[in-house]
Amino acid sequence: MAKKQMDKATIRERIARRAEKEIVSGSYVNLGIGMPTMVANYIQDGKQVVLQSENGLLGIGKSPLKKEVDPDLINAGKETVTAQKGASYFSNAESFAMIRGEHLDLAILGGMEVSVTGDLANWMIPGKMIKGMGGAMDIVHGAKKIVIIMDHVNKHGEPKILNKCNLPLTGKSVVNRIITDRAVIDVVEDGLILIEVAEGWTIDEVIQSTEPKLKISEDIRTGTY
Amino acid sequence: MAKKQMDKATIRERIARRAEKEIVSGSYVNLGIGMPTMVANYIQDGKQVVLQSENGLLGIGKSPLKKEVDPDLINAGKETVTAQKGASYFSNAESFAMIRGEHLDLAILGGMEVSVTGDLANWMIPGKMIKGMGGAMDIVHGAKKIVIIMDHVNKHGEPKILNKCNLPLTGKSVVNRIITDRAVIDVVEDGLILIEVAEGWTIDEVIQSTEPKLKISEDIRTGTY
Amino acid sequence: MKMIYTSFDDAVSDINDGSTIMVGGFGLVGIPENLILALVDSEVKHLTVISNNCGVDDWGLGLLLKNKQIDKMIGSYVGENKEFERQVLSGELEVELTPQGTLAERIRAGGSGIPAFYTPAGVGTPIAESGEIREFDNREYLLQTALKADFSLVRAAVGDQDGNLVYNKTAQNFNPMMAAAGKVTIAEVEQLVETGTIDPNHVHTPGIYVQRLIEGKQEKRIERLTIRDEA
Amino acid sequence: MKMIYTSFDDAVSDINDGSTIMVGGFGLVGIPENLILALVDSEVKHLTVISNNCGVDDWGLGLLLKNKQIDKMIGSYVGENKEFERQVLSGELEVELTPQGTLAERIRAGGSGIPAFYTPAGVGTPIAESGEIREFDNREYLLQTALKADFSLVRAAVGDQDGNLVYNKTAQNFNPMMAAAGKVTIAEVEQLVETGTIDPNHVHTPGIYVQRLIEGKQEKRIERLTIRDEA
């Protein structure tokens, strides 16, 4: 599909489907509010995944049928959910003990900006009403692997992957991997490595739309998603 | 009963019975290992008391009948117990959160030495094998009121209430009241106040067997226990 | 041994102007609905409220907000309504934002006699600007202090006459830590049962933390109804 | 999703010389009896053991002690047997004594990503001599750091195939915090059940903390049998 014709929903689905590949069977995962929550819809059959919700649930199930709705059972996005077999409920203190204590294998979160050193900004825009960071500042220091999913550029076409974040940070040196509509980029010791390019984009286009210099992986693959 | 004729068991019972009077109906209480545990035997009918055991039980009941014994249910002294109606079980972390967070109204503990400023020593004698402080160092900072029960003098007849403890401390400025076989003494801002004298002893004998200068309460009572 | 109330107004009648209160719940789930309504009725003012969120326009803590009873809000995610924004911008309402895990742990610390602890959350961000950073094992952490309250308002599914509480599913959330961190903890329970009914292994909040109990019926409003179709 | 073992020897086979292990239990209550026996069989040496107590002469951690498998013991109340005393006095065994509440909280911190916290316990006593004191609200507190382990050996009454654990009565004690503080947590359960059997509201240790499970029968020795007569 040509990139120009892709609507916003299709792009989000593309990113979510690529992010799903980050989830290893048998792992414990926290999905952020918004686009990350969508990732759950694309988890492949046969993959055993336990999703954690920071409001106190390990083992998020599907959305409830109308008759199953329990107002006492929501996810961190305040949506009604169900609980998987083998689930457990606990307090927010226990939930963040679990998060902060590095028991989760992976967190997939949204991003506004990511820097060349893995700094993440995703919670406030100065001048706009500040609603709060919720659990993001804890989660970025907790999960063993932090994957950020976001658009590659902002609505003005400017890079969101930067030498230095302009927005106030959520966490410093916390991001391991960035997945955008255009590319998959890893944050490593000495910078950023481009490892995948999405269908409809070229390596050069990704380089052009990314502020920091990108190293190109020896195993780079294009058109993977 | 004349003091000379009282055997050790009788003296311990006398102290325990006096200590029981410290327990207000409706209160939450921790009783230390040894003589303090005995206090539970003398709780008056009609007093509602919830005893806490630092190994994770709120609501210690009576000793079990032989047929009731559950090896998974013990108190902090490792004795088999039962649980009262309305009891709850929890981890040691929660138990000491409860203790440290000042939720208990009273702790009654044993003592080796108490100082004029309310310092307590009750966990080690240098040169002897050190077994550990168990929960005592936490409890002395936790309960709203700390009552120490002990003999007034040691086996050499020397005071155990001192200007300064010789033994390593369990806690500094933690004791509120001392109950011995001879007297009840309160630790206040500017020293010690004698408030009760046990049967068979005189105010003067108590003063003589106590190292720090004792103030005498205006409401002092003698022969109260 | 506990004060059992039948009037929500009576249960909160000694919450005075200027009090600091903790209110359980995550979004609208697990909030003490009727205790909040009673606070609205009481017209108490200048409250400092510690709660993860601040309700919505016409429900939960949003009602106290609309009634201008809150001077300061400590939470992790607030401002889901226009009135909140208006009051913040006009300076009527002070807000202290805390990462959610830090908020939960500060409240746990408050009930546990821990005056302060270190956490990685917030290092390198605006919330660490006035804070104290310290390294342990070559990693930076931020010092955070305990939170306590004059009154904690919590909600449980079941409570017994001795104050033992059991929560239902994700309605547990902040309630257990707040129950422990309040000088006076008032529990609104869906069902008040006789002591001895709850299995001691299943108690979430031991009765020692609860001073007052009251049974009530909740609306349990749903913020974001999400359902799937029958396959 | 978890490793389910049928041999206790296999369950502990990768605990190597020099490992730091946490072992649940208070006295002999709630100890992972069969895992300890397997460690004795394994002849692993130079262990650092974190446990509230150190068993008795012929049971629990006392067996590892007798077999000289422990180099260092971190606990709150130890030395209930002569061999312990002998090894300490001869310098064969190093002991670190910690107040019980501090021990419990240090282990909780280890599993919770809290590197350090302040507690009043120990201020003004020998254990604060090399410690760091700090005032909060005009009261002195002692800094304490987190404890973690290479392996945690815990015991539960019931465990399911996903690692969720439920403890019985006071056999809970140190087990939940240790389950969270071990890099690898091995749970000895009295009963292993199918996933879905345990009510999610009743889970004490969520399965995420447990890597290995094994079902076994315990002797449950009683240290101090105290009974009352039929009235």
Tab-separated table of N, CA and C in Angstrom, chain D residues 8-9 12 34-44 64 67 69:
chain	number	residue	atom	x	y	z
D	8	PHE	N	12.877	-32.825	43.771
D	8	PHE	CA	13.409	-31.687	44.519
D	8	PHE	C	14.886	-31.468	44.202
D	9	ASP	N	15.611	-32.568	43.997
D	9	ASP	CA	17.029	-32.438	43.646
D	9	ASP	C	17.201	-31.655	42.348
D	12	VAL	N	16.682	-27.768	42.576
D	12	VAL	CA	17.731	-26.913	43.164
D	12	VAL	C	19.092	-27.176	42.537
D	34	ASN	N	11.340	-29.705	51.899
D	34	ASN	CA	11.951	-30.643	50.946
D	34	ASN	C	13.022	-29.979	50.085
D	35	LEU	N	12.850	-28.698	49.807
D	35	LEU	CA	13.889	-27.974	49.065
D	35	LEU	C	15.156	-27.879	49.905
D	36	ILE	N	14.986	-27.670	51.225
D	36	ILE	CA	16.159	-27.606	52.106
D	36	ILE	C	16.857	-28.973	52.134
D	37	LEU	N	16.073	-30.047	52.242
D	37	LEU	CA	16.663	-31.392	52.231
D	37	LEU	C	17.432	-31.642	50.933
D	38	ALA	N	16.881	-31.148	49.823
D	38	ALA	CA	17.558	-31.330	48.534
D	38	ALA	C	18.875	-30.551	48.503
D	39	LEU	N	18.888	-29.376	49.146
D	39	LEU	CA	20.134	-28.599	49.212
D	39	LEU	C	21.185	-29.331	50.025
D	40	VAL	N	20.739	-29.990	51.092
D	40	VAL	CA	21.673	-30.791	51.894
D	40	VAL	C	22.269	-31.884	51.002
D	41	ASP	N	21.423	-32.574	50.276
D	41	ASP	CA	21.877	-33.631	49.362
D	41	ASP	C	22.846	-33.107	48.311
D	42	SER	N	22.586	-31.882	47.852
D	42	SER	CA	23.379	-31.335	46.741
D	42	SER	C	24.805	-31.014	47.163
D	43	GLU	N	25.022	-30.900	48.489
D	43	GLU	CA	26.356	-30.586	49.012
D	43	GLU	C	26.873	-29.224	48.572
D	44	VAL	N	25.968	-28.352	48.075
D	44	VAL	CA	26.406	-27.013	47.676
D	44	VAL	C	27.005	-26.304	48.895
D	64	LEU	N	21.593	-27.638	57.008
D	64	LEU	CA	22.621	-27.036	56.148
D	64	LEU	C	23.805	-26.562	56.995
D	67	ASN	N	25.948	-29.393	58.171
D	67	ASN	CA	26.700	-29.894	57.019
D	67	ASN	C	27.734	-28.863	56.528
D	69	GLN	N	27.413	-25.957	55.115
D	69	GLN	CA	27.164	-25.428	53.767
D	69	GLN	C	26.947	-23.921	53.759
